[in-house]
XYZ file of C-alpha atoms in Angstrom:
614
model
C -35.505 15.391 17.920
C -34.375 12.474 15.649
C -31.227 12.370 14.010
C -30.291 10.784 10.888
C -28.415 7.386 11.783
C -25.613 8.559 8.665
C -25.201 11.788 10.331
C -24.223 10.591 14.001
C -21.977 8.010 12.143
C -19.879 10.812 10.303
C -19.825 12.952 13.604
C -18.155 10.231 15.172
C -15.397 9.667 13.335
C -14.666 13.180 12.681
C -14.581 13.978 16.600
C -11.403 12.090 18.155
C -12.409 11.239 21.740
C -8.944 11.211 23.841
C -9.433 15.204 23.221
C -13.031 15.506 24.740
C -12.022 13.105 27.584
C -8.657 14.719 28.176
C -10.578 17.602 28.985
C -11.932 15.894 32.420
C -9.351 13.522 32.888
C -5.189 13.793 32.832
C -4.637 10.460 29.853
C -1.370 8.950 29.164
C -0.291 7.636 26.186
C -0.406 3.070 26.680
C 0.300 1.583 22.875
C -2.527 2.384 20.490
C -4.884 3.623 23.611
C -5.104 6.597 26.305
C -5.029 5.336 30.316
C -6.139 7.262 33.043
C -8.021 7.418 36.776
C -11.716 6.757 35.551
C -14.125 10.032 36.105
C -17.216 7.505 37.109
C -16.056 6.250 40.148
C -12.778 7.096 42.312
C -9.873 5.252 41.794
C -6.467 5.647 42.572
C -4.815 3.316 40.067
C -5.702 3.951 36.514
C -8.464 1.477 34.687
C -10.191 3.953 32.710
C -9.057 3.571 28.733
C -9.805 5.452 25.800
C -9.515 4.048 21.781
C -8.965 6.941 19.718
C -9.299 3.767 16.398
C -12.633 2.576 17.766
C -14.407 5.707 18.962
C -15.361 4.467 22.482
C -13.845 4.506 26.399
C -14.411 2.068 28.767
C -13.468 1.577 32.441
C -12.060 -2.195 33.585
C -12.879 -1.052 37.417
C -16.751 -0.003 37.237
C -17.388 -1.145 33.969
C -18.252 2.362 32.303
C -18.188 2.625 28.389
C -19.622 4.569 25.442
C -18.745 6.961 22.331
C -18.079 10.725 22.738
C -21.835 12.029 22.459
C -22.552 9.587 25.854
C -19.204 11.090 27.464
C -20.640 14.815 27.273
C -24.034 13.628 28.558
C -22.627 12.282 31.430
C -19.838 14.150 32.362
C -20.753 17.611 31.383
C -24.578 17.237 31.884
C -25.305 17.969 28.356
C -28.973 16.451 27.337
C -28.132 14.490 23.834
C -28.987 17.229 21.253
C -26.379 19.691 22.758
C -23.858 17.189 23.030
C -24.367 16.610 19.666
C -24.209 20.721 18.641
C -21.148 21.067 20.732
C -19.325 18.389 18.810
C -20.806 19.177 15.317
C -19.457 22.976 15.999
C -16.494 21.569 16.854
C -16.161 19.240 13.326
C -17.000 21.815 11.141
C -20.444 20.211 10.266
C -24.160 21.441 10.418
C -26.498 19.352 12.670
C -29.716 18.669 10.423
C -32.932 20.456 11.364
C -35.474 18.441 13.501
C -38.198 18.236 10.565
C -40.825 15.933 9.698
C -39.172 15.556 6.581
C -35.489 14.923 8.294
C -37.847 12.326 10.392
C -39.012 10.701 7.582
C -35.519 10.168 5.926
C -34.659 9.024 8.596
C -37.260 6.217 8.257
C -36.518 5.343 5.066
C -32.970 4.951 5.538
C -34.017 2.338 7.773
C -36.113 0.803 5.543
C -33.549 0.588 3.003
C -31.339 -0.944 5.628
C -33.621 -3.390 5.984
C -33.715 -4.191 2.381
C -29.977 -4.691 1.881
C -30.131 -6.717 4.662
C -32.876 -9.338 3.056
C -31.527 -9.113 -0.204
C -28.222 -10.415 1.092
C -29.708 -12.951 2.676
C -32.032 -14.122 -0.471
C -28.708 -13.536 -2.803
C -26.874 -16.178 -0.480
C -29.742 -18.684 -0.738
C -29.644 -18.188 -4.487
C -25.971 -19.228 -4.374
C -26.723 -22.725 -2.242
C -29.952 -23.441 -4.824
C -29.405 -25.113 -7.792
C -29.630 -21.853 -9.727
C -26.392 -21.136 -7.962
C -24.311 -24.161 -9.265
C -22.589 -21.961 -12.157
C -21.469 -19.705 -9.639
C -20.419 -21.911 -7.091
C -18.271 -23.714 -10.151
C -16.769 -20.702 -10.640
C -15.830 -19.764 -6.568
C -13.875 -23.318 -6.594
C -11.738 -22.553 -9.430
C -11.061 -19.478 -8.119
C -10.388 -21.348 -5.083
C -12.561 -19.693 -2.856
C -13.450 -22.376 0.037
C -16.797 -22.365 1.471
C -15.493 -20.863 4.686
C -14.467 -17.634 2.435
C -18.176 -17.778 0.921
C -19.791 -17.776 4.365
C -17.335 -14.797 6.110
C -17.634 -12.575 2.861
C -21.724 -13.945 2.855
C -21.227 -13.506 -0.937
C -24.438 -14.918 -3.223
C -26.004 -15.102 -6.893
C -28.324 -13.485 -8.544
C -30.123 -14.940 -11.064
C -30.230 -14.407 -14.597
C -33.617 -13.135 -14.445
C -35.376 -9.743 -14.480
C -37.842 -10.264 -11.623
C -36.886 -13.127 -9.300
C -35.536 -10.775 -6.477
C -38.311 -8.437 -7.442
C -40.929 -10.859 -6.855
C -39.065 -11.811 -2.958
C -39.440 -9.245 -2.190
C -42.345 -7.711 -3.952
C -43.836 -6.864 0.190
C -41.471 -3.690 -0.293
C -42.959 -2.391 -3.275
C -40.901 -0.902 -6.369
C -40.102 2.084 -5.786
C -38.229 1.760 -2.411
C -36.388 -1.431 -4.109
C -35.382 1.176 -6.502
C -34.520 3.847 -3.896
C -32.659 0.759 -2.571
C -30.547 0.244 -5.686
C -31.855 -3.398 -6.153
C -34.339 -2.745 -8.991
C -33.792 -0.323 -11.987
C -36.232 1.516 -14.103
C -37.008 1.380 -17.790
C -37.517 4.905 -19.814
C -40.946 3.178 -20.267
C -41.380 3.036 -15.956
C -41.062 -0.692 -15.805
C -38.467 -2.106 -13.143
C -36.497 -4.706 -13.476
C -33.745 -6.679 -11.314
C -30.681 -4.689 -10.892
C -28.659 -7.215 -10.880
C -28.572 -10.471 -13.122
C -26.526 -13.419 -13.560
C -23.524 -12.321 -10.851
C -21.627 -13.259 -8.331
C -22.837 -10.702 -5.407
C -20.752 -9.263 -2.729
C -22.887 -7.456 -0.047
C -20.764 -3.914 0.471
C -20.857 -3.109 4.175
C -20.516 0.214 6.182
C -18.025 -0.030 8.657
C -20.441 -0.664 11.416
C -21.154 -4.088 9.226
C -24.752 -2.909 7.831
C -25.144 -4.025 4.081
C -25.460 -0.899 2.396
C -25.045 -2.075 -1.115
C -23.149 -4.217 -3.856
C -21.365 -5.468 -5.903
C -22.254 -8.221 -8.826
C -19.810 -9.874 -10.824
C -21.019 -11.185 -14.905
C -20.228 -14.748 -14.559
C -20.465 -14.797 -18.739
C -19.799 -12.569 -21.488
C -21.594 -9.342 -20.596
C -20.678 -5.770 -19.649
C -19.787 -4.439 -17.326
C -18.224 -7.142 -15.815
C -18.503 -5.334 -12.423
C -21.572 -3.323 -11.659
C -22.326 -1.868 -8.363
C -25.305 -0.561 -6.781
C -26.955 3.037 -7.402
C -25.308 5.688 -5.634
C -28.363 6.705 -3.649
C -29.284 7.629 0.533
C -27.942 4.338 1.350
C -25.085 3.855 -1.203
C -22.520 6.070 -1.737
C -19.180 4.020 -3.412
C -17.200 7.360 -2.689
C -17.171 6.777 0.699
C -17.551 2.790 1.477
C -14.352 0.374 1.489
C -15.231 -2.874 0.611
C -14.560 -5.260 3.975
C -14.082 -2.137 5.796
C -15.989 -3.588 8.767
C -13.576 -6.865 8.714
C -10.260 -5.492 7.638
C -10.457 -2.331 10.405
C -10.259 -4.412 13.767
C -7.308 -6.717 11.319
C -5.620 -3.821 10.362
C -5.573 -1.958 14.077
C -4.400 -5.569 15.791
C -1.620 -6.024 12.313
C -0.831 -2.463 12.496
C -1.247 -2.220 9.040
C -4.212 -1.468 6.404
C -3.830 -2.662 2.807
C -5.688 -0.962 0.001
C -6.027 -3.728 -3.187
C -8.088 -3.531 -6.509
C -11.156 -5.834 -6.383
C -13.348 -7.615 -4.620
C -11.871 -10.781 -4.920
C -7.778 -9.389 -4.462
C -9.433 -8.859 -0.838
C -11.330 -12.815 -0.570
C -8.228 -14.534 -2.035
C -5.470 -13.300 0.435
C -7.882 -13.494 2.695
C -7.616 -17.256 2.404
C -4.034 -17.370 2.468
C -4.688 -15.439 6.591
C -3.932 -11.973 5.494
C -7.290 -10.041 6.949
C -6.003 -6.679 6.924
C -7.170 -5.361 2.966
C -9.918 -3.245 1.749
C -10.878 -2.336 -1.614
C -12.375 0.644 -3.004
C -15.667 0.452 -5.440
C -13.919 -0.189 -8.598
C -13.159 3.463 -8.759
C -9.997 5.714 -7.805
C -9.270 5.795 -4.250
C -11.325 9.111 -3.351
C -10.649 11.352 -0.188
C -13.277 10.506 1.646
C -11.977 6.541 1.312
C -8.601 7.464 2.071
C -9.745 9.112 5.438
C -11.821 5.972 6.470
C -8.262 3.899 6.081
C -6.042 6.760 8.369
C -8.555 6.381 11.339
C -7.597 2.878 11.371
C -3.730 2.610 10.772
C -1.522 5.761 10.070
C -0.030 4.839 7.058
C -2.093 2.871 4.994
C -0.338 0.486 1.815
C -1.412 0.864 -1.758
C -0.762 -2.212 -3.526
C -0.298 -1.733 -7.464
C 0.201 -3.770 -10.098
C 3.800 -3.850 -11.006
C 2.994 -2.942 -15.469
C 2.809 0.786 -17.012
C -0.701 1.166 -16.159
C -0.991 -0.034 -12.328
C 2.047 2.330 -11.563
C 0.155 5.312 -13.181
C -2.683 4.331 -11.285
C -0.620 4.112 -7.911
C 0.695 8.170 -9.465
C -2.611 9.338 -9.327
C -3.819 7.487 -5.784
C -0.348 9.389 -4.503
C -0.859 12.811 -5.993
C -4.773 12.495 -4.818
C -3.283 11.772 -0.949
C -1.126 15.139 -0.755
C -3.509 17.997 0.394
C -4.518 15.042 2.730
C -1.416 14.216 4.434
C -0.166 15.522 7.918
C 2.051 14.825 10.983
C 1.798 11.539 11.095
C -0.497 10.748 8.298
C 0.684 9.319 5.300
C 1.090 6.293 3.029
C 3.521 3.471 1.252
C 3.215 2.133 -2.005
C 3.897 -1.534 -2.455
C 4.327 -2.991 -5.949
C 3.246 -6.464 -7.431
C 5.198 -8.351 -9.654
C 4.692 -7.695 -13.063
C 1.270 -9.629 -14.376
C 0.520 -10.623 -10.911
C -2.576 -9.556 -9.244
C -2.559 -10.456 -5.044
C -5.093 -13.321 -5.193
C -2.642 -14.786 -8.084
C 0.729 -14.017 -5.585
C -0.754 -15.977 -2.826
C -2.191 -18.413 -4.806
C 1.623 -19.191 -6.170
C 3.753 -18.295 -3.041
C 1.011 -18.227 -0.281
C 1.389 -15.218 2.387
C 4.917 -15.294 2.249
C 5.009 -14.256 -1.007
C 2.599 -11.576 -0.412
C 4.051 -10.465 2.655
C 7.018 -9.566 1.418
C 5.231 -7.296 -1.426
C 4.007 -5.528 1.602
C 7.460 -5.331 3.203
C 9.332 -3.929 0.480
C 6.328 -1.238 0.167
C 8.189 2.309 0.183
C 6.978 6.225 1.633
C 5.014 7.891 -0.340
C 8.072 10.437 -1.035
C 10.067 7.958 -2.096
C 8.070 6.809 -4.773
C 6.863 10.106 -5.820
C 10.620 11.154 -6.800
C 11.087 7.792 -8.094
C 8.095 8.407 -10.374
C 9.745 12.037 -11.467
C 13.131 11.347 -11.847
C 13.571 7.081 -12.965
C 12.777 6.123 -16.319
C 13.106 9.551 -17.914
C 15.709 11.990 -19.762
C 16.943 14.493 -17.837
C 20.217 14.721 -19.794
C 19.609 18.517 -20.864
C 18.679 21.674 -18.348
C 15.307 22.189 -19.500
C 14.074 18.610 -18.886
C 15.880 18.480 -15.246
C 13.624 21.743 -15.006
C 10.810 20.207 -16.207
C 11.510 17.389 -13.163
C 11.944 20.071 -10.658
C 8.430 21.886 -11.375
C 7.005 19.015 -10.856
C 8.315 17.990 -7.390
C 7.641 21.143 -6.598
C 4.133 21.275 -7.952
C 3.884 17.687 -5.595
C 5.353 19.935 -2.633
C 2.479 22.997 -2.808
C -0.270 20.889 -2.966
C 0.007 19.523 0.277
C -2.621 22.084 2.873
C -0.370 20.950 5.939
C 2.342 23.642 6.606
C 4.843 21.464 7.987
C 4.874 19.038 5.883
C 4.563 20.770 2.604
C 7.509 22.703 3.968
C 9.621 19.415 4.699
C 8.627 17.588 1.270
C 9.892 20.592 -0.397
C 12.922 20.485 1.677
C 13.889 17.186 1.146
C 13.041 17.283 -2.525
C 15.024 20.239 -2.941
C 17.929 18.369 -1.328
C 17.757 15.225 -3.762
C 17.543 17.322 -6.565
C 20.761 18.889 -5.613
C 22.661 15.583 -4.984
C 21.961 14.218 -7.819
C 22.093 17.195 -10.586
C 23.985 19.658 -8.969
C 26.417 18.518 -6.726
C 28.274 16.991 -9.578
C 28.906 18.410 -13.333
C 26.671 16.619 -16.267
C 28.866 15.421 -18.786
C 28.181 14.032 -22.204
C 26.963 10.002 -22.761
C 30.059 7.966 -24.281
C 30.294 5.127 -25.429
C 30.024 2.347 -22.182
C 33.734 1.019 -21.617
C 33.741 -2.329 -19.773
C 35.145 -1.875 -15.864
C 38.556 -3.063 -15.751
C 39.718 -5.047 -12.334
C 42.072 -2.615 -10.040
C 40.203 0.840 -11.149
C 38.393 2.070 -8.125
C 34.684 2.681 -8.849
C 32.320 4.528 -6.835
C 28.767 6.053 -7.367
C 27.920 9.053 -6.512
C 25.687 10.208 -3.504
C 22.695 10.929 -5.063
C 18.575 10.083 -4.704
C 18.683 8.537 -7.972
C 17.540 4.796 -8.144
C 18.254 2.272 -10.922
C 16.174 -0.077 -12.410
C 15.709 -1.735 -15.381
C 15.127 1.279 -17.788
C 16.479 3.922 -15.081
C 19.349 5.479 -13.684
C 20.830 3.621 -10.422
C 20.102 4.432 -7.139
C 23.723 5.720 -6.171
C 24.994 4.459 -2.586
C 21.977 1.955 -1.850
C 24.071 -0.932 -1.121
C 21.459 -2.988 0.159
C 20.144 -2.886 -3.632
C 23.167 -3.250 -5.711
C 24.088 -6.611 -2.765
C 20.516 -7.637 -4.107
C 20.846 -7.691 -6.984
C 24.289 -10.034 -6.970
C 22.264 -12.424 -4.756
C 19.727 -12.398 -7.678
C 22.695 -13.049 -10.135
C 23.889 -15.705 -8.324
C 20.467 -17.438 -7.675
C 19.862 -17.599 -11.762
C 23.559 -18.513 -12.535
C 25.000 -20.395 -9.585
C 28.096 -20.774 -11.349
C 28.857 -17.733 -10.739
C 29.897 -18.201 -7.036
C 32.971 -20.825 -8.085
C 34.323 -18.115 -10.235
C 34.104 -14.746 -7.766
C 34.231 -17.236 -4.373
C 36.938 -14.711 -2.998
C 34.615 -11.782 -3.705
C 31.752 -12.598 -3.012
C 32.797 -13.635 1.033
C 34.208 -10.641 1.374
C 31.264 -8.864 0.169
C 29.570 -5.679 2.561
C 26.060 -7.109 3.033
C 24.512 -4.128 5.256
C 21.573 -6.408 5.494
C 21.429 -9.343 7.976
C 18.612 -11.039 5.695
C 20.713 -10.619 2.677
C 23.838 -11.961 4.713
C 22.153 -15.113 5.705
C 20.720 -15.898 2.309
C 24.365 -15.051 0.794
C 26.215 -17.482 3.620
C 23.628 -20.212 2.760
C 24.258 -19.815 -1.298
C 27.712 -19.969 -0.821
C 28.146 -23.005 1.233
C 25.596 -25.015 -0.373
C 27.518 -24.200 -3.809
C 30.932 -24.992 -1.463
C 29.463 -28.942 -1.808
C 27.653 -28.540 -5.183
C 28.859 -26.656 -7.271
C 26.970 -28.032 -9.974
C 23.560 -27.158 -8.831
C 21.330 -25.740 -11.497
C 18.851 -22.204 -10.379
C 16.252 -24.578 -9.478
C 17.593 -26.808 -7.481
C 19.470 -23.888 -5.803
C 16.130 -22.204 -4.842
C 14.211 -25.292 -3.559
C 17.752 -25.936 -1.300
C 17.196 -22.907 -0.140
C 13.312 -23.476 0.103
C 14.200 -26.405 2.866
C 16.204 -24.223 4.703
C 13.537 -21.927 5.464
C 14.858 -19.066 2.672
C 12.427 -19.294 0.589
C 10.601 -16.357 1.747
C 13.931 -14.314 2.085
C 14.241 -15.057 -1.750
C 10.379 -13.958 -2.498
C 11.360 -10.423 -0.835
C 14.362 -9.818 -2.424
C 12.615 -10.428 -5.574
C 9.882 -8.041 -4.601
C 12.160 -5.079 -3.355
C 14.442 -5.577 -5.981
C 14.802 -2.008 -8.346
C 17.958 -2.555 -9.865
C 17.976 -5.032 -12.686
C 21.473 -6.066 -14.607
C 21.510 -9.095 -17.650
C 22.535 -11.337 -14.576
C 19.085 -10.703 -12.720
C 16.755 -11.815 -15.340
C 17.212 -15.195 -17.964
C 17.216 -13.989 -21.209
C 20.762 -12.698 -21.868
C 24.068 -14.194 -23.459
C 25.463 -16.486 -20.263
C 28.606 -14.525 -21.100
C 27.116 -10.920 -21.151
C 26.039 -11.859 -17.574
C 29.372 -13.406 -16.659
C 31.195 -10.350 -17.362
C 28.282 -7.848 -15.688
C 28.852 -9.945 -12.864
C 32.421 -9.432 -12.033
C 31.696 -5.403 -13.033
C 29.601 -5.236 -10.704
C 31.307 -7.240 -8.253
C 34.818 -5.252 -8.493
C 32.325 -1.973 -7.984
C 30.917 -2.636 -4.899
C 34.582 -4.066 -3.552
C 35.996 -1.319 -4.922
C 33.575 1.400 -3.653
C 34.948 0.611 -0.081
C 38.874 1.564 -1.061
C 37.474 4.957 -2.292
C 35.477 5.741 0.120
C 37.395 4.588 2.891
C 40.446 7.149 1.159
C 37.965 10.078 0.449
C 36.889 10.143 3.906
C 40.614 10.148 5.400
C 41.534 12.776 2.764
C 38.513 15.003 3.778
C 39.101 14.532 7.060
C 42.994 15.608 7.022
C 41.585 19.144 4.925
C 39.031 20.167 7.639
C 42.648 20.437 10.038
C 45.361 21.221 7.269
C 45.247 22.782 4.278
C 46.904 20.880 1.665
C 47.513 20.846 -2.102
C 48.639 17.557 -2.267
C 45.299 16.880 -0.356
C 43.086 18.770 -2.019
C 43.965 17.670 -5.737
C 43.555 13.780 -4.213
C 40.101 14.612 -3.114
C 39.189 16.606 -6.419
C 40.934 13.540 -8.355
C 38.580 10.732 -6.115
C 35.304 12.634 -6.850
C 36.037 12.791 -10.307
C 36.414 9.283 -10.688
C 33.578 8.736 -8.360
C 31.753 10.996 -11.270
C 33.322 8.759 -14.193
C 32.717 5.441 -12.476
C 28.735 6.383 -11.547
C 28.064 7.464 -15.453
C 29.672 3.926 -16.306
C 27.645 2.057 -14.004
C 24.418 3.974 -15.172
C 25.127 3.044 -18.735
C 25.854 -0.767 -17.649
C 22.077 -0.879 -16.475
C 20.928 0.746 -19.266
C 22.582 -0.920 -22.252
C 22.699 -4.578 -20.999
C 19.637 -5.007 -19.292
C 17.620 -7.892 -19.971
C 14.914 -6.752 -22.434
């Protein structure tokens, strides 16, 4: 009986193999792998490992290896077909029937393997001819060196409608069609698929070319086209550089999901190996499982404008009914009109790097999504907020974790809108040195045109360090301050001692020169990621505002932080003196603290929204 090639692929990676093993022999858990005493041949110290990741076991003592179908047939005796049923029963799938039709597709699948295959190889020999010279004018400016174009094999095809179909005319028409390298006419003429493009071969994650991808190098739509879904090509359930980016991603510990094609060739250059791409579609389920069985918590890297967070929205709200123990994903966001390949291109893998580090859980930026950036000054629209985490909550299949998303959603939603009474928007009051300040301990998170995050220190230190990298002469004025400034973070401690002392001997220096100081002192990536991970944005963090509506936003939010300390610091002693002694004295102090915790939070919120740099 012959089985399709696609069908034994899908079996095994839907069948984990420590399970099957673990049913012969006792595993323990060594890093990513499973150890044990190896079942071909005694031992007494364990050599035998299994790689849940790559699908296959393999014994350092006797030398033993193979997938999960081999492990049944020679451990359990099973002849290949009923290995095969056993573990299809156990995946929930249907084995195909043993046909002379089912052999046949079989055969054509590998014939249209085959034709990939030369078609890549005539595409990359297009792209060395003089045909190719447009298109290899094009790779340098993108800055694509000709190691990229030989690891990614990419190649041209020319603007014509029967060049390829004339190589390879010994395969006749129709299964170049059934290939998804020709296309038919209404009239039944065929014609070149693709025309004029850059090609990228699309590989399986075995590494067979299954299809690609062609990119218009002039003015014609669409300016990506892919091949024909067909029994070769499906782009629901490929990652482009799957093949290269999985063993990257499993050594890295980490998977990155970009937009195109050439996001994944340009940070490759910079050394960053670890990114996939999906078929200039949507992420799709089927995609996102491919990325879990290599890392656990793949990153989705957006762009930074309205329409690559939406896009990030929908890639989130798609994962849910996916996710479970263990299985999830972070978001990472670009700057603003930055796609990867331009990041690295400007800051190299630094620059990039810390994108990826300031990447947050998928929770996080789902309630970030609901609750920044919106009204939810009246009842009904912090109602309309709550359906909707809650609507995020059901849709996830996994009983546990739906029932800790809704858990900790319901708990966020309480801090910030419930634990405290709304009051009425006045008119923003500039913060007056000596009043004790303190926001309130809530989920929310501030940014530009959002509510602050209440309590996240590490942000609100950020962005002072971004205040005083745009107007160093700042630091002469709140010197004082500013050293006695809680800096939870050792990175943002480091990079504040080195501003400081280099303003100590200039104090003159200009942003600038500030930053490329710090650049020689081996900052300059500390400053990249606190640029990236930034969220809360003031008229100090950005250029454009009056040099005195910064100034005095500066020491606001200065005395706030400084003063958030005091509070606390007396909130906590009052608190503590109540839980053993009832007192009224006590008991007003605390009510009086959280009120003014209340006032000073509203205060801060309107700061961020009324002077922020537009």
């Amino acid at each position: 009986m012959s089985l399709p090639p696609a069908f034994l692929d899908e079996l095994r990676a839907r069948v984990a193999l420590s399970p099957v093993v673990g049913r012969r022999v006792k595993l323990t858990r060594a890093g990513r792998e499973w150890k044990g005493c190896c079942p071909f041949h005694n031992e007494k110290t364990p050599s035998f490992y299994v790689n849940d990741d790559k699908g296959f076991y393999h014994c350092f003592g006797c030398g033993a290896h193979g997938d999960v179908i081999r492990f049944l047939t020679e451990q359990e005796g099973l002849g290949f077909i009923d290995a095969v049923k056993q573990l299809a029963a156990q995946a929930g799938m249907e084995v195909p029937a043993d046909s002379p039709a089912a052999r046949e597709r079989a055969e054509v699948n590998d014939t249209l393997q085959s034709l990939a295959g030369r078609a890549a190889e005539w595409f990359q020999a297009q792209l060395r001819s003089p045909a190719g010279a447009e298109a290899r004018a094009y790779l340098e400016r993108r800055g694509v060196t000709p190691a990229l174009v030989r690891d990614f094999a990419l190649g041209f095809a020319p603007d014509s409608r029967t060049a390829l179909k004339s190589a390879l005319k010994d395969a006749g028409e129709d299964r170049l069609v059934e290939a998804g390298l020709l296309g038919r006419a209404d009239s039944g003429d065929t014609y070149d698929r693709f025309r004029g493009r850059l090609m990228f071969p699309i590989r399986d994650r075995r590494g067979r070319v299954t299809g690609f991808g062609g990119r218009a190098l002039g003015d014609v739509q669409p300016k990506y086209l892919n091949s024909a879904d067909g029994p070769l090509f499906d782009k629901g359930r490929l990652l482009y550089n799957l093949d290269r980016a999985g063993p990257a991603g499993r050594k890295a510990g980490r998977l990155v999901v970009v937009e195109g094609y050439m996001d994944v060739i340009g940070v490759a250059g910079a050394g960053i190996a670890e990114l996939v791409a999906p078929l200039g579609t949507a992420m799709t389920e089927e995609q996102l499982a491919l990325a879990w069985r290599v890392v656990d918590e793949p990153t989705l890297c957006f762009d930074g404008d309205g329409a690559g967070q939406r896009a990030a929205l929908r890639a989130a709200v798609r994962a849910l009914p996916l996710l479970a123990p263990g299985k999830s994903l972070r978001i990472a966001t670009l700057p603003p009109g930055e796609d990867p390949d331009d990041l690295v291109k400007r800051g190299g893998a630094a620059a990039f790097g810390a994108v990826l580090d300031a990447a947050v859980p998928l929770i996080d930026f789902l309630w970030a999504s609901e609750v920044t950036g919106g009204d939810t000054s009246t009842p009904e629209r912090r109602a309309l907020v709550r359906q909707h985490l809650k609507a995020h909550s059901d849709s996830i299949a996994d009983a546990s974790v739906r029932a800790l998303y809704a858990a900790e959603f319901a708990a966020r939603f309480d801090a910030m809108f419930l634990a405290r009474p709304q009051r009425p928007q006045r008119e923003f009051t500039p913060f007056k040195p000596g009043t004790a300040w303190v926001p309130p301990r809530s989920g929310a998170s501030a940014a530009l045109k959002a509510r602050p995050r209440a309590g996240d220190a590490a942000q609100e230190t950020a962005a002072i360090l971004l205040g005083l990298l745009t107007y160093p002469a700042l630091a002469d004025r709140h010197g004082e301050a500013l050293a006695a400034l809680p800096l939870p973070d050792p990175r943002q401690a480091a990079l504040c001692n080195a501003i400081l002392a280099i303003l100590s001997a200039r104090p003159h220096l200009e942003s600038a020169a500030l930053a490329h100081e710090l650049g020689t002192e081996g900052l300059g990536a500390s400053i990249d990621q606190l640029r990236a991970s930034n969220r809360l944005r003031f008229s100090f963090t950005g250029t454009r505002a009056d040099a005195d509506v910064a100034a005095h936003d500066f020491a606001v939010l200065v005395d706030t932080i400084l003063a958030r300390g005091r509070v606390e610091s007396e909130l906590a002693a009052v608190t503590a003196r109540l839980k053993v002694t009832l007192s009224e004295a006590d008991f007003e102090r605390q009510q009086a603290l959280r009120a003014e915790r209340v006032e000073i939070d509203e205060a801060m919120m309107r700061l961020a929204e009324s002077r922020r740099d537009d």
